[in-house]
Amino acid sequence: MRPEIRFDAAKSHVVVTVGDRLPIELFQDTMKRLTSSEAFPPGTPTIWDLRRLTPAALTEPYLRQVVEVRARYQSRYRTRVAHVADSPLAYGMLRMYESLSEAVDAIPERHFAVFRTMEEAEAWLAGEDSDH
């Protein structure tokens, strides 16, 4: 299933809702869509809603591929990106992804964070949460 991309104009961020699987090809397609939309600029803050994603899909090799794909999209480098995962396994794996991304990119302006709820992610994007 292709991820849904929705621009929330009132909150000035994008929400990407993912189904139970996100093959790397679909992830790459989603990144292309995020960087070529006429509805919002490529650097728009983004929430990846991964609450439906099967946690077992988030393997280390898969996450390394995600980091490689993201590296191809320079226009997203200064974008604040929140990931929402409510399962303990998915949350932990995404924390590992956060570390992998920071190690590969080493760009201080690039911001990634992982949350358990949409409310926490939205607060962080709005600058209301300084813990991340």
C-alpha positions as CSV (number, residue, x, y, z in Angstrom):
1,M,0.0,0.0,0.0
2,R,1.4,3.4,-1.0
3,P,1.8,5.8,2.0
4,E,-0.6,8.6,2.2
5,I,0.9,12.1,2.2
6,R,-1.3,14.9,3.7
7,F,-0.3,18.5,4.2
8,D,-1.8,20.0,7.3
9,A,-1.9,23.7,6.4
10,A,-3.1,24.8,9.8
11,K,-0.1,23.2,11.6
12,S,2.3,23.7,8.7
13,H,3.5,20.2,8.5
14,V,3.2,17.0,6.4
15,V,1.9,13.7,7.8
16,V,3.0,10.5,6.0
17,T,0.8,7.6,7.0
18,V,2.3,4.2,6.4
19,G,0.5,0.9,6.2
20,D,1.8,-2.4,7.6
21,R,4.8,-2.6,5.2
22,L,7.0,-0.1,3.5
23,P,9.3,-1.8,0.9
24,I,12.4,0.3,0.2
25,E,11.0,1.0,-3.3
26,L,7.9,2.6,-1.8
27,F,9.9,4.5,0.6
28,Q,12.0,6.0,-2.2
29,D,8.8,6.8,-4.2
30,T,7.5,8.6,-1.1
31,M,10.7,10.6,-0.7
32,K,10.3,11.7,-4.4
33,R,6.7,12.7,-3.7
34,L,7.8,14.7,-0.6
35,T,10.4,16.6,-2.6
36,S,8.4,17.3,-5.7
37,S,5.0,18.3,-4.3
38,E,3.4,21.6,-5.5
39,A,1.3,21.7,-2.3
40,F,4.3,22.3,0.1
41,P,8.1,22.9,-0.1
42,P,10.5,20.0,0.2
43,G,11.8,21.2,3.6
44,T,8.4,21.2,5.3
45,P,8.4,19.6,8.8
46,T,7.1,16.0,8.6
47,I,5.6,13.4,10.8
48,W,6.0,9.8,9.6
49,D,3.1,7.9,11.2
50,L,4.4,4.4,11.6
51,R,1.9,3.0,14.1
52,R,0.4,0.5,11.6
53,L,3.9,-0.7,10.4
54,T,4.7,-4.3,11.3
55,P,7.6,-3.8,13.8
56,A,9.5,-6.8,12.5
57,A,9.9,-4.9,9.1
58,L,12.3,-2.5,10.8
59,T,15.5,-4.6,10.6
60,E,18.9,-3.1,10.8
61,P,19.7,-3.8,7.1
62,Y,16.4,-2.1,6.1
63,L,17.1,0.9,8.2
64,R,20.5,1.3,6.6
65,Q,18.8,1.3,3.2
66,V,16.5,4.0,4.4
67,V,19.4,6.1,5.5
68,E,21.0,5.6,2.1
69,V,17.8,6.6,0.3
70,R,17.4,9.7,2.5
71,A,20.9,10.8,1.8
72,R,19.9,11.3,-1.9
73,Y,17.4,14.0,-1.0
74,Q,19.5,17.0,-0.1
75,S,16.5,19.3,0.0
76,R,15.3,17.5,3.1
77,Y,18.5,17.9,5.1
78,R,17.4,20.7,7.3
79,T,13.9,19.3,7.8
80,R,12.6,18.4,11.2
81,V,11.2,14.9,10.9
82,A,9.2,13.1,13.7
83,H,8.6,9.4,13.6
84,V,5.6,8.0,15.6
85,A,5.8,4.4,16.6
86,D,3.7,3.0,19.5
87,S,5.1,-0.5,19.7
88,P,8.1,-0.9,21.9
89,L,10.0,-2.8,19.2
90,A,9.3,-0.3,16.5
91,Y,10.2,2.6,18.9
92,G,13.5,1.0,19.7
93,M,14.4,0.3,16.1
94,L,13.6,3.8,15.1
95,R,15.8,5.1,17.9
96,M,18.6,3.1,16.2
97,Y,17.6,4.6,12.8
98,E,17.9,8.1,14.4
99,S,21.5,7.3,15.5
100,L,22.4,5.8,12.1
101,S,21.1,8.9,10.4
102,E,23.0,11.3,12.6
103,A,26.2,9.2,12.1
104,V,26.0,9.2,8.3
105,D,24.9,12.8,7.8
106,A,26.7,14.7,10.6
107,I,24.7,17.8,9.7
108,P,23.8,19.7,13.0
109,E,20.7,21.3,11.5
110,R,19.1,18.0,10.6
111,H,16.6,17.0,13.2
112,F,15.1,13.5,13.7
113,A,13.1,12.4,16.7
114,V,11.0,9.4,17.7
115,F,7.8,9.5,19.6
116,R,5.0,7.2,20.9
117,T,2.1,9.6,20.1
118,M,1.1,12.0,17.4
119,E,0.5,14.7,20.1
120,E,4.2,14.4,21.2
121,A,5.4,14.6,17.6
122,E,3.2,17.6,16.8
123,A,4.4,19.4,20.0
124,W,8.0,18.8,19.0
125,L,7.5,20.1,15.5
126,A,5.8,23.2,16.9
127,G,8.9,23.8,19.2
128,E,6.9,23.0,22.3
129,D,9.0,20.0,23.4
130,S,12.7,20.7,24.1
131,D,13.5,17.1,25.2
132,H,14.5,16.0,21.8
